[in-house]
Coordinates of C-alpha atoms in Angstrom, one line a residue:
X1 CA -17.1 -5.7 13.1
X2 CA -14.1 -7.6 11.4
X3 CA -14.4 -7.9 7.7
X4 CA -12.0 -9.6 5.1
X5 CA -11.1 -6.1 3.9
X6 CA -10.2 -4.6 7.3
X7 CA -8.1 -7.9 8.3
X8 CA -6.4 -7.3 4.8
X9 CA -5.8 -3.6 5.8
X10 CA -4.7 -4.5 9.0
X11 CA -2.0 -6.7 8.0
X12 CA -1.1 -4.3 5.5
X13 CA -1.4 -6.7 2.3
X14 CA -0.1 -5.2 -0.8
X15 CA -2.4 -4.4 -3.5
X16 CA 0.1 -4.5 -6.3
X17 CA -0.5 -7.6 -8.6
X18 CA -4.0 -8.1 -7.7
X19 CA -6.1 -7.0 -10.5
X20 CA -8.8 -9.3 -12.6
X21 CA -7.0 -10.2 -16.0
X22 CA -8.9 -9.4 -19.2
X23 CA -7.6 -7.7 -22.6
X24 CA -11.0 -6.7 -23.6
X25 CA -14.2 -5.8 -21.2
X26 CA -17.7 -5.8 -22.5
X27 CA -20.1 -4.0 -20.0
X28 CA -23.8 -4.5 -20.2
X29 CA -26.2 -2.2 -18.2
X30 CA -28.4 -4.1 -15.8
X31 CA -30.2 -2.4 -13.2
X32 CA -31.9 -4.3 -10.5
X33 CA -30.5 -6.7 -8.0
X34 CA -27.7 -8.9 -8.8
X35 CA -26.7 -12.3 -7.5
X36 CA -23.4 -13.9 -6.6
X37 CA -23.1 -14.8 -10.2
X38 CA -24.8 -11.8 -11.8
X39 CA -24.7 -13.0 -15.6
X40 CA -27.0 -15.7 -14.5
X41 CA -28.7 -14.4 -11.2
X42 CA -30.1 -10.8 -12.1
X43 CA -33.1 -9.6 -14.2
X44 CA -30.8 -10.5 -17.6
X45 CA -32.0 -13.6 -18.9
X46 CA -30.2 -16.2 -17.5
X47 CA -30.1 -18.6 -20.7
X48 CA -28.5 -15.4 -22.4
X49 CA -26.2 -14.9 -19.3
X50 CA -25.2 -18.7 -20.0
X51 CA -24.9 -18.1 -23.9
X52 CA -22.6 -14.9 -23.3
X53 CA -20.4 -16.8 -20.7
X54 CA -19.8 -19.4 -23.3
X55 CA -19.1 -17.1 -26.1
X56 CA -16.3 -15.1 -24.2
X57 CA -14.9 -18.0 -22.7
X58 CA -11.1 -18.1 -23.6
X59 CA -11.3 -15.0 -26.0
X60 CA -9.5 -12.5 -23.5
X61 CA -13.0 -10.9 -23.1
X62 CA -14.4 -10.2 -19.6
X63 CA -18.4 -9.6 -19.2
X64 CA -19.7 -7.6 -16.3
X65 CA -23.0 -6.1 -15.5
X66 CA -23.1 -2.1 -14.6
X67 CA -25.8 0.0 -13.2
X68 CA -25.8 3.8 -12.2
X69 CA -25.5 4.3 -8.5
X70 CA -28.3 4.5 -6.0
X71 CA -31.5 2.6 -5.4
X72 CA -31.6 -0.2 -7.6
X73 CA -34.0 -3.0 -6.3
X74 CA -36.3 -4.1 -9.1
X75 CA -35.9 -1.1 -11.1
X76 CA -37.1 -1.2 -14.4
X77 CA -34.9 -1.6 -17.5
X78 CA -34.9 1.5 -19.9
X79 CA -36.3 1.0 -23.4
X80 CA -32.3 1.0 -24.5
X81 CA -29.3 -0.2 -22.3
X82 CA -26.0 1.1 -22.2
X83 CA -23.3 -1.0 -23.2
X84 CA -19.5 -0.5 -23.3
X85 CA -16.6 -2.4 -24.6
X86 CA -12.9 -1.9 -24.1
X87 CA -9.8 -3.0 -25.1
X88 CA -6.9 -2.2 -22.7
X89 CA -3.8 -3.6 -24.4
X90 CA -1.2 -0.6 -25.0
X91 CA -0.7 0.4 -28.4
X92 CA -4.5 -0.4 -29.1
X93 CA -6.3 1.1 -26.3
X94 CA -10.1 2.0 -27.1
X95 CA -13.2 2.3 -25.3
X96 CA -16.5 2.3 -27.5
X97 CA -20.3 2.7 -26.4
X98 CA -23.5 1.8 -27.7
X99 CA -27.0 1.4 -27.0
X100 CA -29.0 -1.9 -27.1
X101 CA -32.9 -2.4 -27.1
X102 CA -32.3 -6.3 -27.1
X103 CA -29.3 -7.7 -25.1
X104 CA -29.6 -10.9 -27.4
X105 CA -28.2 -8.9 -29.8
X106 CA -24.5 -9.3 -28.1
X107 CA -24.4 -12.9 -29.1
X108 CA -23.8 -11.9 -32.5
X109 CA -20.6 -10.4 -31.6
X110 CA -17.3 -11.7 -32.7
X111 CA -16.1 -12.4 -29.3
X112 CA -12.4 -13.7 -30.4
X113 CA -11.8 -10.6 -32.6
X114 CA -13.0 -8.4 -29.6
X115 CA -10.4 -10.1 -27.5
X116 CA -7.6 -9.6 -30.3
X117 CA -8.8 -5.8 -30.0
X118 CA -11.0 -5.4 -33.2
X119 CA -14.0 -3.5 -32.5
X120 CA -15.6 -3.8 -35.8
X121 CA -18.4 -6.2 -34.9
X122 CA -19.2 -4.0 -32.0
X123 CA -19.4 -1.0 -34.4
X124 CA -21.3 -2.8 -36.9
X125 CA -23.8 -4.5 -35.1
X126 CA -24.7 -2.2 -32.2
X127 CA -23.8 1.0 -33.8
X128 CA -21.0 1.6 -31.6
X129 CA -18.9 4.8 -31.5
X130 CA -15.8 5.7 -29.4
X131 CA -16.6 7.1 -26.1
X132 CA -16.4 11.0 -26.1
X133 CA -17.1 11.2 -22.2
X134 CA -14.8 11.0 -19.1
X135 CA -13.0 7.6 -18.2
X136 CA -15.5 5.3 -16.6
X137 CA -14.9 4.5 -13.0
X138 CA -16.4 1.3 -12.0
X139 CA -17.1 0.5 -8.3
X140 CA -17.5 -3.1 -7.4
X141 CA -20.8 -3.1 -5.2
X142 CA -22.1 -6.4 -5.6
X143 CA -22.7 -7.7 -2.0
X144 CA -23.6 -11.0 -3.1
X145 CA -20.3 -11.6 -3.5
X146 CA -19.1 -10.3 -0.6
X147 CA -20.5 -7.8 1.8
X148 CA -17.6 -5.5 1.8
X149 CA -18.2 -4.6 -1.7
X150 CA -21.5 -3.5 -0.6
X151 CA -20.5 -1.8 2.7
X152 CA -17.7 0.2 1.0
X153 CA -18.6 0.2 -2.6
X154 CA -21.9 1.7 -2.7
X155 CA -20.9 4.5 -0.6
X156 CA -17.8 5.3 -2.8
X157 CA -19.9 5.3 -5.8
X158 CA -22.8 7.2 -4.4
X159 CA -20.3 9.8 -3.4
X160 CA -18.5 10.0 -6.3
X161 CA -21.7 10.3 -8.4
X162 CA -23.2 13.4 -6.2
X163 CA -20.0 15.1 -6.2
X164 CA -20.2 15.7 -9.9
X165 CA -17.9 12.7 -11.3
X166 CA -19.3 11.9 -14.7
X167 CA -19.2 8.3 -16.0
X168 CA -19.5 6.4 -12.6
X169 CA -21.1 3.1 -12.7
X170 CA -21.6 0.0 -10.3
X171 CA -20.3 -2.9 -11.4
X172 CA -20.7 -6.8 -10.5
X173 CA -17.3 -8.4 -9.9
X174 CA -13.5 -7.1 -10.0
X175 CA -12.2 -9.7 -7.7
X176 CA -10.2 -9.2 -4.6
X177 CA -13.1 -7.9 -2.5
X178 CA -10.8 -7.9 0.3
X179 CA -9.2 -4.9 -1.2
X180 CA -12.9 -3.2 -1.3
X181 CA -13.5 -0.5 -2.2
X182 CA -12.2 -1.8 -5.6
X183 CA -12.3 0.3 -8.7
X184 CA -11.3 -0.4 -12.5
X185 CA -10.7 2.7 -14.6
X186 CA -11.2 2.4 -18.4
X187 CA -10.3 3.2 -21.2
X188 CA -6.6 2.2 -19.8
X189 CA -7.9 -0.9 -17.7
X190 CA -5.7 -0.1 -14.3
X191 CA -7.6 -1.3 -11.2
X192 CA -7.4 0.3 -7.6
X193 CA -7.7 -0.9 -4.3
X194 CA -9.0 0.4 -0.8
X195 CA -10.0 3.4 -2.9
X196 CA -11.2 6.5 -1.5
X197 CA -13.1 9.5 -3.2
X198 CA -10.6 11.9 -3.2
X199 CA -7.5 9.8 -4.5
X200 CA -9.9 8.3 -7.1
X201 CA -10.7 11.8 -8.3
X202 CA -6.9 12.1 -8.8
X203 CA -7.0 8.7 -10.7
X204 CA -9.8 9.9 -12.9
X205 CA -8.0 13.2 -13.6
X206 CA -4.9 11.5 -14.8
X207 CA -6.8 9.0 -16.8
X208 CA -8.3 12.0 -18.6
X209 CA -4.7 13.3 -19.4
X210 CA -3.4 9.6 -20.3
X211 CA -1.5 9.2 -17.0
X212 CA -1.5 6.6 -14.4
X213 CA -1.5 7.0 -11.1
X214 CA 0.5 4.2 -9.3
X215 CA -0.7 4.7 -5.5
X216 CA -3.3 2.1 -4.7
X217 CA -3.1 0.5 -8.2
X218 CA -3.7 -3.2 -8.2
X219 CA -2.0 -3.3 -11.8
X220 CA -3.3 -3.2 -15.4
X221 CA -6.0 -6.1 -16.5
X222 CA -4.0 -6.5 -19.5
X223 CA -1.2 -8.8 -17.9
X224 CA -1.1 -11.6 -15.7
X225 CA -0.3 -11.1 -12.0
X226 CA 3.4 -11.5 -12.5
X227 CA 3.0 -9.0 -15.4
X228 CA 1.2 -6.6 -13.4
X229 CA 3.5 -6.2 -10.4
X230 CA 6.5 -6.0 -12.6
X231 CA 4.9 -3.1 -14.6
X232 CA 4.0 -1.1 -11.7
X233 CA 7.5 -1.7 -10.3
X234 CA 9.1 -0.3 -13.2
X235 CA 6.7 2.7 -13.4
X236 CA 7.6 3.7 -9.7
X237 CA 11.3 3.3 -10.4
X238 CA 11.2 5.4 -13.5
X239 CA 8.7 7.6 -12.7
X240 CA 7.0 6.9 -15.5
X241 CA 3.0 7.9 -15.4
X242 CA 2.3 8.1 -19.3
X243 CA -0.6 5.3 -19.7
X244 CA 0.6 3.6 -22.8
X245 CA 4.4 3.8 -22.1
X246 CA 5.1 0.3 -20.9
X247 CA 4.2 -3.3 -22.1
X248 CA 4.8 -6.4 -20.5
X249 CA 6.6 -8.4 -23.6
X250 CA 7.9 -11.6 -22.0
X251 CA 7.3 -13.7 -18.9
X252 CA 8.9 -16.6 -18.2
X253 CA 9.2 -18.9 -15.0
X254 CA 7.1 -21.2 -12.9
X255 CA 4.4 -21.1 -10.5
X256 CA 6.5 -19.3 -7.7
X257 CA 9.3 -17.3 -9.5
X258 CA 9.1 -15.3 -13.0
X259 CA 11.3 -13.2 -15.2
X260 CA 9.3 -10.5 -16.9
X261 CA 10.4 -8.4 -19.4
X262 CA 8.8 -4.8 -19.6
X263 CA 9.4 -2.5 -22.6
X264 CA 8.9 1.0 -22.9
X265 CA 7.9 2.8 -26.2
X266 CA 11.4 4.6 -26.4
X267 CA 12.6 0.8 -26.7
X268 CA 14.3 0.9 -23.2
X269 CA 13.8 -2.8 -21.6
X270 CA 14.1 -4.0 -17.9
X271 CA 13.9 -7.5 -16.6
X272 CA 11.9 -7.9 -13.3
X273 CA 12.2 -10.6 -11.0
X274 CA 9.0 -11.6 -9.2
X275 CA 8.3 -14.2 -6.8
X276 CA 5.1 -15.6 -5.3
X277 CA 4.7 -15.8 -1.8
X278 CA 1.9 -16.5 1.1
X279 CA 0.5 -13.9 3.2
X280 CA 0.5 -14.6 6.5
X281 CA -0.6 -15.1 9.3
X282 CA -3.6 -17.3 7.7
X283 CA -6.7 -15.3 7.8
X284 CA -10.5 -15.1 5.9
X285 CA -9.8 -14.4 2.2
X286 CA -13.6 -13.4 2.0
X287 CA -16.3 -12.5 4.5
X288 CA -18.2 -15.5 2.8
X289 CA -16.0 -18.1 4.1
X290 CA -14.8 -19.2 7.9
X291 CA -11.9 -21.0 6.6
X292 CA -8.5 -19.6 6.9
X293 CA -6.2 -19.0 4.1
X294 CA -3.1 -17.6 3.0
X295 CA -3.5 -15.5 0.0
X296 CA -1.0 -15.6 -2.7
X297 CA 1.1 -12.1 -2.8
X298 CA 3.7 -11.0 -5.6
X299 CA 6.8 -9.6 -4.6
X300 CA 9.5 -7.7 -6.6
X301 CA 12.7 -9.5 -6.1
X302 CA 14.7 -7.3 -8.7
X303 CA 14.7 -4.6 -11.4
X304 CA 17.4 -4.5 -13.7
X305 CA 17.5 -2.1 -17.1
X306 CA 18.8 -4.5 -20.0
X307 CA 20.9 -2.4 -22.4
X308 CA 19.7 -2.2 -26.1
X309 CA 22.5 -4.5 -27.4
X310 CA 21.7 -7.5 -24.6
X311 CA 17.9 -7.0 -25.5
X312 CA 18.3 -7.6 -29.0
X313 CA 20.8 -10.5 -28.5
X314 CA 17.9 -11.9 -26.5

């Protein structure tokens, strides 16, 4: 059976530069079935889902629903649901958790402040505290978005959970279902595609130690797509694995070519030239459509280290 993910794999489509973008993630526990637009088509009150979407719009906050792996059809909601919020911009990375008996409380959050990396309202409103467990492994399993997420994501989430990996959750949507199984790892916000249990365990082990595994990485959600591929290119070239060592500090260009400046905490800088091309030959970009498309791909044209004097002059 041909699926969008098998076609993408057959064409060896690169995963770099394909992560969903969000500076802050708000994750709300919601067992039971999910529709294609889960915030408004699940057992969460759809009016509340619409209000949360409106509150988060243009703030840098992305909201997703999560549930524990396993059977989930019409599971009853626990008295208190788990809520996480994570800010993933290097230099101010954090992951806080809380319990909420009434999800309507979340409308009291200051979404613009959360998007800027301030967790005060989350802590004050919900009694949030820094997450003291292992990194979160969020596996996209929403088959209503694309069947690949269910066919490939659910077995991965179940295998991780049964093998003793803590803090594994199913999540509603991470984008790029043709790269299923797709996984987001928090607190650092790096996404992975075509994930397998053994490689993901290495990713999670690295995240516990503050290291980023580049193999299979789609990019950091902190950056737009040109920045994602540029940052990963510098990591690969320099062998840099420290989680918060690199930041995208400048992106200039058009819709098809960019010059991205990547900065290291030790003050080194690189200019990365990124070009957008089309994935060929044309293929279905989703199992939910028969229309053939040419998905955009990001290619690194050049990586050049910038000497300090030149960087300061610029």
